[in-house]
Coordinates of N, CA, C and O in Angstrom, one line a residue:
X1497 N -0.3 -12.3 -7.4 CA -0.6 -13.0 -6.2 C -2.0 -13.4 -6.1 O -2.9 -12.6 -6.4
X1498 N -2.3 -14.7 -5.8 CA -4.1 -14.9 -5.7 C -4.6 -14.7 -4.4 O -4.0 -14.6 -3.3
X1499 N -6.2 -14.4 -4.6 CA -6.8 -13.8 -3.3 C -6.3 -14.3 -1.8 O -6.3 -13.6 -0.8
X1500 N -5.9 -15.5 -1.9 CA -5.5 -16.8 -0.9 C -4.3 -16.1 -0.2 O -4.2 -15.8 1.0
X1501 N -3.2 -16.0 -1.4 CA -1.7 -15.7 -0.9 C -2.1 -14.1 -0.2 O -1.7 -13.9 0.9
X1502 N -2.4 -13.6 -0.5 CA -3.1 -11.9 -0.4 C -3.6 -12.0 1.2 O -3.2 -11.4 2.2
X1503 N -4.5 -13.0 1.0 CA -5.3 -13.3 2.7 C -4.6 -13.7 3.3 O -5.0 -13.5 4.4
X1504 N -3.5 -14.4 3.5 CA -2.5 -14.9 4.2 C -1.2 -13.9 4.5 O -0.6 -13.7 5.6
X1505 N -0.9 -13.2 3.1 CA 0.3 -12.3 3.8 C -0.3 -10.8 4.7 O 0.3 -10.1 5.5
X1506 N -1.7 -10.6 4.1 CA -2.0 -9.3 4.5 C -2.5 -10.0 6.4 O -2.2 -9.1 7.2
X1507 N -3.1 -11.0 7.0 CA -2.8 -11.2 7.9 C -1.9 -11.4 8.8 O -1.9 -11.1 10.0
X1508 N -0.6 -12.1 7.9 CA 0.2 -12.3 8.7 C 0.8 -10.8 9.1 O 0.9 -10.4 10.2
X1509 N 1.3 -9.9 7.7 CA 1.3 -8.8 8.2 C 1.2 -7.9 9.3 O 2.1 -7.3 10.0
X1510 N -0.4 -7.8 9.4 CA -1.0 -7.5 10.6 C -0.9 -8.5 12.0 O -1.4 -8.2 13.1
X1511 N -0.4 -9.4 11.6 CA -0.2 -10.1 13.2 C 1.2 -9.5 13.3 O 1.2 -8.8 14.3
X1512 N 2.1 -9.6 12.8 CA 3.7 -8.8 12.8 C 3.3 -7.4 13.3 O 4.0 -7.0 14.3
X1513 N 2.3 -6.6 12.7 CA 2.3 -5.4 13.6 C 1.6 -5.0 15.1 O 1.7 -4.0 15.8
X1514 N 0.8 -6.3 15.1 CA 0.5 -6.5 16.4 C 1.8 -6.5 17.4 O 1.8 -5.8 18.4
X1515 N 2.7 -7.3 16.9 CA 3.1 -8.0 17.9 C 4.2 -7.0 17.9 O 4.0 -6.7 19.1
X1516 N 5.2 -6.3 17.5 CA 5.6 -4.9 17.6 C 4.8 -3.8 18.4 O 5.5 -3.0 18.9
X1517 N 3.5 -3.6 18.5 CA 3.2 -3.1 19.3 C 3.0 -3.7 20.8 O 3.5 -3.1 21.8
X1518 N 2.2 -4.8 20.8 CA 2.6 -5.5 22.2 C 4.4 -5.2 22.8 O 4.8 -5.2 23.9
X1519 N 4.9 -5.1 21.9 CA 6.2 -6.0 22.2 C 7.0 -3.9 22.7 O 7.7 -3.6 23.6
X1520 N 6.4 -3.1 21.7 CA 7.0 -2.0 21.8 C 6.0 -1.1 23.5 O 6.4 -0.4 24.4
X1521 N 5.1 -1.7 23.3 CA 4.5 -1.0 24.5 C 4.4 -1.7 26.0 O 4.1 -1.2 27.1
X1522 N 4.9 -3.0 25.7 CA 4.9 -3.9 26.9 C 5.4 -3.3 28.6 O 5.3 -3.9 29.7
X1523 N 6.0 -2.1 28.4 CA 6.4 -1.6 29.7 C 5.8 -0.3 29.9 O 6.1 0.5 30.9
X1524 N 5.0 -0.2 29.0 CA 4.4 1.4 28.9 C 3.8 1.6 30.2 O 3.8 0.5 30.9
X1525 N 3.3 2.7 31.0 CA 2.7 3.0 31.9 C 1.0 2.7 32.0 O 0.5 2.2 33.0
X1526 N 0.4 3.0 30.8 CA -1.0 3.1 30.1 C -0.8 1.2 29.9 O -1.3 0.8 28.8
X1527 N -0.5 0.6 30.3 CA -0.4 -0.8 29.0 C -1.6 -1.5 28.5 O -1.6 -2.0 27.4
X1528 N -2.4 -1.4 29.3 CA -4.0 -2.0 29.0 C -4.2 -0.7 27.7 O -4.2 -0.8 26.4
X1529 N -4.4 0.3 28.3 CA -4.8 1.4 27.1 C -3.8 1.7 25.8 O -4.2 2.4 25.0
X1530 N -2.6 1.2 25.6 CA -1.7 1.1 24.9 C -2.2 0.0 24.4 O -2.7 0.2 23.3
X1531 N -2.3 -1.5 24.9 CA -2.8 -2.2 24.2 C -4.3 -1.7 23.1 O -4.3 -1.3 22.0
X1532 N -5.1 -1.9 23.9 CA -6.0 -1.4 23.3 C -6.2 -0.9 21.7 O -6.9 -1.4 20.8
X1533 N -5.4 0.3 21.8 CA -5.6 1.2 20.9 C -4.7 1.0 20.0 O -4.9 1.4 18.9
X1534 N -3.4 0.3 20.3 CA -2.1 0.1 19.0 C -2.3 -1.4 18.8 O -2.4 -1.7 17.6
X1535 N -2.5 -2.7 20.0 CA -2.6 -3.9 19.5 C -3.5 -4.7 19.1 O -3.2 -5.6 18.4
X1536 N -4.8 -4.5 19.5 CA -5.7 -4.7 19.4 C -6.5 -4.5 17.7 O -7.1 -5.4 17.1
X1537 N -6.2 -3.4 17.2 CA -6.6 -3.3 15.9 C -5.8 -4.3 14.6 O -6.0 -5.0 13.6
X1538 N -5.1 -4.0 15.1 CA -4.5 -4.8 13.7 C -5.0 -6.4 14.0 O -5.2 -7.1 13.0
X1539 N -5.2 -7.1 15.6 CA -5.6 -8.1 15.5 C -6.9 -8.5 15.1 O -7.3 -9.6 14.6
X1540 N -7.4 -7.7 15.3 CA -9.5 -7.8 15.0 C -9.5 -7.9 13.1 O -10.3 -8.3 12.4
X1541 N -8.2 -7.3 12.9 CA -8.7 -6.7 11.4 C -8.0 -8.1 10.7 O -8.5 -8.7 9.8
X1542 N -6.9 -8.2 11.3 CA -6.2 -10.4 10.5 C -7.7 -11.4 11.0 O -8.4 -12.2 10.4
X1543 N -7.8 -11.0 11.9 CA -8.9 -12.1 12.5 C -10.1 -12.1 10.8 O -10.3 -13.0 10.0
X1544 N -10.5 -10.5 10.9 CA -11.5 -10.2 9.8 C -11.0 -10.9 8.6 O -11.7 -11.8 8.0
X1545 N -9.9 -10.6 8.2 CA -9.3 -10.8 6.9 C -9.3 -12.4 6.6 O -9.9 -12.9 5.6
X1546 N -8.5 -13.2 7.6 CA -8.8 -14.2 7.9 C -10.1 -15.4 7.4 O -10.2 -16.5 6.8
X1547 N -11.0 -14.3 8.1 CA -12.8 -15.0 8.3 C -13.2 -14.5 6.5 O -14.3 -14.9 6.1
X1548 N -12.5 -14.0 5.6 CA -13.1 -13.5 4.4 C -13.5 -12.1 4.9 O -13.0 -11.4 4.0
X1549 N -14.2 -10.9 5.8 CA -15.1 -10.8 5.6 C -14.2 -9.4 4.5 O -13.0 -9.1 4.6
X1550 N -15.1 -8.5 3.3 CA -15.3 -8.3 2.7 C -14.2 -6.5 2.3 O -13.4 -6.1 1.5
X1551 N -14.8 -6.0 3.6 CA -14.0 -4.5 4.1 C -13.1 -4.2 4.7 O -12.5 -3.1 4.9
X1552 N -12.9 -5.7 5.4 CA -11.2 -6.0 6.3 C -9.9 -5.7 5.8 O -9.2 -4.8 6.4
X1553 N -9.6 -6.2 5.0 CA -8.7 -5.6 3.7 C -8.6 -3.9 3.5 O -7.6 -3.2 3.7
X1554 N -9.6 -3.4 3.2 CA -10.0 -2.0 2.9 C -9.7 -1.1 4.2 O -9.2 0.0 4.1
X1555 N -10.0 -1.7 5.9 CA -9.8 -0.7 6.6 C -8.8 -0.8 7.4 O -8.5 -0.1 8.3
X1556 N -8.0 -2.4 6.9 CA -6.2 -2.1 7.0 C -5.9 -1.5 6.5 O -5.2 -0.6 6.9
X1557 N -6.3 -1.4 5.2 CA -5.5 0.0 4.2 C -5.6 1.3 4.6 O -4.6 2.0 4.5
X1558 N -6.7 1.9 5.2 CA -7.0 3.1 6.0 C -6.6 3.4 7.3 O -6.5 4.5 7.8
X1559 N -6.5 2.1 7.8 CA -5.9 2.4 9.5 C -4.1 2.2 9.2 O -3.3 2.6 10.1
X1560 N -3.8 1.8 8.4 CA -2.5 1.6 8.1 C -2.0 3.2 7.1 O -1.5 3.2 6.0
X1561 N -2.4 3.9 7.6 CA -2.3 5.6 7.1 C -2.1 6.2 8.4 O -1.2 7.0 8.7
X1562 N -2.9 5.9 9.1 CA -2.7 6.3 10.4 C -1.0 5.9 11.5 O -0.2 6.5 12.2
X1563 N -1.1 4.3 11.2 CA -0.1 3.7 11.8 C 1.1 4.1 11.3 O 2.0 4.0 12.1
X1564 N 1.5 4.4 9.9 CA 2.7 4.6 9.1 C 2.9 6.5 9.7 O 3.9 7.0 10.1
X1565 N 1.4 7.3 9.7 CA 1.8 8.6 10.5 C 2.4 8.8 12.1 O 3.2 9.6 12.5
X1566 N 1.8 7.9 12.6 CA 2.4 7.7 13.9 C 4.1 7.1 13.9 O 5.0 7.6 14.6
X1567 N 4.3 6.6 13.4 CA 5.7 6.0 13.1 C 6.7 7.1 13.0 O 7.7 7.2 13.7
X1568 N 6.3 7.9 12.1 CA 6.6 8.9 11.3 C 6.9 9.8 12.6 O 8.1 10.1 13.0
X1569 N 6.0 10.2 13.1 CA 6.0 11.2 14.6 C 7.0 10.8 15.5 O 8.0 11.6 15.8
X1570 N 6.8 9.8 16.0 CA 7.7 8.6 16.8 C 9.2 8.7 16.9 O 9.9 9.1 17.8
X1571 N 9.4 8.2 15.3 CA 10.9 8.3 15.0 C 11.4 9.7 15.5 O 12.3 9.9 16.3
X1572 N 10.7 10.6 14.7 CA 10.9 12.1 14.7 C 11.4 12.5 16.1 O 12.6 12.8 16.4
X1573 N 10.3 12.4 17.1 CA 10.2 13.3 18.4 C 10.8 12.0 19.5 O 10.8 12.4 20.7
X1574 N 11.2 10.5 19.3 CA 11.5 9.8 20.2 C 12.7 9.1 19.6 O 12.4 8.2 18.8
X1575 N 13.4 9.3 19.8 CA 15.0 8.6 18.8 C 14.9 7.4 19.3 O 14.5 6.4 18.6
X1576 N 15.3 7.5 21.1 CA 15.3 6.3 21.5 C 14.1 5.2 21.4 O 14.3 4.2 22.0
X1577 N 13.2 5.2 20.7 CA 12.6 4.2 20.5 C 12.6 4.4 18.9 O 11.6 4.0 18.4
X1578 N 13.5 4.8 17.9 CA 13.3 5.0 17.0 C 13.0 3.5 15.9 O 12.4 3.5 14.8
X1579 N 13.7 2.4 16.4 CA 13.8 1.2 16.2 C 12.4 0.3 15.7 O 12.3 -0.5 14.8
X1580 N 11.0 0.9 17.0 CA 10.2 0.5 16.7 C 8.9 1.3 15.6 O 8.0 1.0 14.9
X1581 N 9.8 2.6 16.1 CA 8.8 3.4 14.8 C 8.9 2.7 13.7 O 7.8 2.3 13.1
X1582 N 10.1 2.3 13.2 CA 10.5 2.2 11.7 C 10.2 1.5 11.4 O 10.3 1.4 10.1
X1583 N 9.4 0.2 12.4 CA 9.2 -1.0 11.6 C 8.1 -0.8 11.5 O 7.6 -1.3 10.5
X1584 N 7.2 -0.2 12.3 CA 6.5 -0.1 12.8 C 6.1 0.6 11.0 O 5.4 0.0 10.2
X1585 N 6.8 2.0 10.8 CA 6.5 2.4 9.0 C 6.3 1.2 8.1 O 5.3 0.8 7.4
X1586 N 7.4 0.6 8.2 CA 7.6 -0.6 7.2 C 6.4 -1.6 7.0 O 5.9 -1.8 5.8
X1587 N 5.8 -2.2 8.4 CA 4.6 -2.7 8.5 C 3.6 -2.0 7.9 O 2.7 -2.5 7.2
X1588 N 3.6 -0.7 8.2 CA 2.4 0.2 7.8 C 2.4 -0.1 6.2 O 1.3 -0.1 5.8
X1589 N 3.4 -0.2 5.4 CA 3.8 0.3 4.1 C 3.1 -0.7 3.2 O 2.4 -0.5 2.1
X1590 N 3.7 -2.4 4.1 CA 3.5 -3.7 3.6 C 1.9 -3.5 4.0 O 1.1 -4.1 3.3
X1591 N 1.5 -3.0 4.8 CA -0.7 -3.6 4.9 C -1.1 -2.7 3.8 O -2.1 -3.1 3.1
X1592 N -0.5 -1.6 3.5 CA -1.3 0.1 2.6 C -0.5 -1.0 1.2 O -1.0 -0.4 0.2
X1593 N 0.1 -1.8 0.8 CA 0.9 -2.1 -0.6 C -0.2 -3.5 -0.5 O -1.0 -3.6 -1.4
X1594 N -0.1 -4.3 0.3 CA -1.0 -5.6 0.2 C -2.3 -5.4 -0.1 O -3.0 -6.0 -1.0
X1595 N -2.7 -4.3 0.9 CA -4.3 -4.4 0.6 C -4.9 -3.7 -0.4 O -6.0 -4.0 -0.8
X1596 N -4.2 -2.8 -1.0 CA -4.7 -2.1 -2.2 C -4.0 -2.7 -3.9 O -4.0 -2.0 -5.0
X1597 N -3.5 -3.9 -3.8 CA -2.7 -4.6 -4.6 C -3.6 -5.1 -5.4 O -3.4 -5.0 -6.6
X1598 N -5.0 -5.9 -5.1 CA -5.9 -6.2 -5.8 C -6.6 -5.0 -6.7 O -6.6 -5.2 -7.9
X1599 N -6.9 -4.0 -6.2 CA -7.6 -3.0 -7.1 C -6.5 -2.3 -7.8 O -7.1 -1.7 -8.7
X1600 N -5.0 -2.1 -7.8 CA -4.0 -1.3 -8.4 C -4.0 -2.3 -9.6 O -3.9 -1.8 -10.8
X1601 N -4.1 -4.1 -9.4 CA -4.0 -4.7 -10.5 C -5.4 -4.5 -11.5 O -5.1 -4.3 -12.7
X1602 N -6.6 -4.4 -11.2 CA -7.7 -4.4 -12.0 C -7.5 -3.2 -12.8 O -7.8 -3.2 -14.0
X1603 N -7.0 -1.7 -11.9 CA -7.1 -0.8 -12.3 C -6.0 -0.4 -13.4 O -5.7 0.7 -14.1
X1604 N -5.6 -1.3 -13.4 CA -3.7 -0.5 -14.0 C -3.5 -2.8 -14.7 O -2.4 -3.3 -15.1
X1605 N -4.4 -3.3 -14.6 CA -3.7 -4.6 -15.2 C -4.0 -4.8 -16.6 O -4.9 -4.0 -16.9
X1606 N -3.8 -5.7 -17.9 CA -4.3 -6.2 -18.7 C -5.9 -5.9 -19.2 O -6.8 -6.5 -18.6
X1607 N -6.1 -5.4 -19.9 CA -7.9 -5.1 -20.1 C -8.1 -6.2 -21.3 O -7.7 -6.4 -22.4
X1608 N -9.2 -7.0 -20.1 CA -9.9 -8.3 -20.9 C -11.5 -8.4 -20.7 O -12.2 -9.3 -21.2

C-alpha cells in the first residue's frame, strides 16, 4: 500500500469510528461529554493524518488500544448495545493494522 492509499484509508477509518460513536452515543444522557471524549478524537487525529502531520498515524495506533479495550468492556457488561462495541473492536483493529503497517513492512519487508 503507498503512503497516499495509507493516508486515505487510515482517515477514512477514523472518520467510520467517529461516526459510530456520534451515532452510538447520540441519545446518551452526558452527549456533549460523550462526544467529546469518544468523537472528537478520532476526528482531530483524520484531520492530523489528513494535514501529513507526522505522529498522527502513531497516536491512532495508541489511542486505538484504548478504543478496541473499551469495546471489549462494552460488549462484555452491555449486550444490548453489543452491536456497537463490535464494530466499534473492528474499527479499533483496522486504525492499530493501518497505522503500524508502514513500520511492520520496513521491519519484517525485503532488506535492500
Amino acid at each position: 500500500m503507498s503512503a497516499r492509499a495509507q493516508k486515505w484509508t487510515l482517515a477514512a477509518v477514523l472518520l467510520a469510528l467517529a461516526a459510530v460513536y456520534a451515532a452510538w452515543f447520540a441519545q446518551d444522557r452526558h452527549w456533549l461529554a460523550s462526544q467529546l471524549v469518544f468523537t472528537l478524537p478520532p476526528l482531530l487525529l483524520a484531520v492530523g493524518v489528513l494535514l501529513g502531520r507526522g505522529k498522527a498515524p502513531f497516536w491512532a495506533g495508541v489511542l486505538a488500544l484504548f478504543w478496541f479495550s473499551h469495546g471489549v468492556m462494552s460488549a462484555w457488561s452491555h449486550p444490548e448495545t453489543a452491536h456497537w462495541a463490535w464494530a466499534e473492536m473492528l474499527l479499533a483493529l483496522a486504525v492499530i493494522g493501518v497505522s503500524s503497517a508502514p513500520g511492520l513492512r520496513k521491519r519484517f519487508g525485503p532488506k535492500g
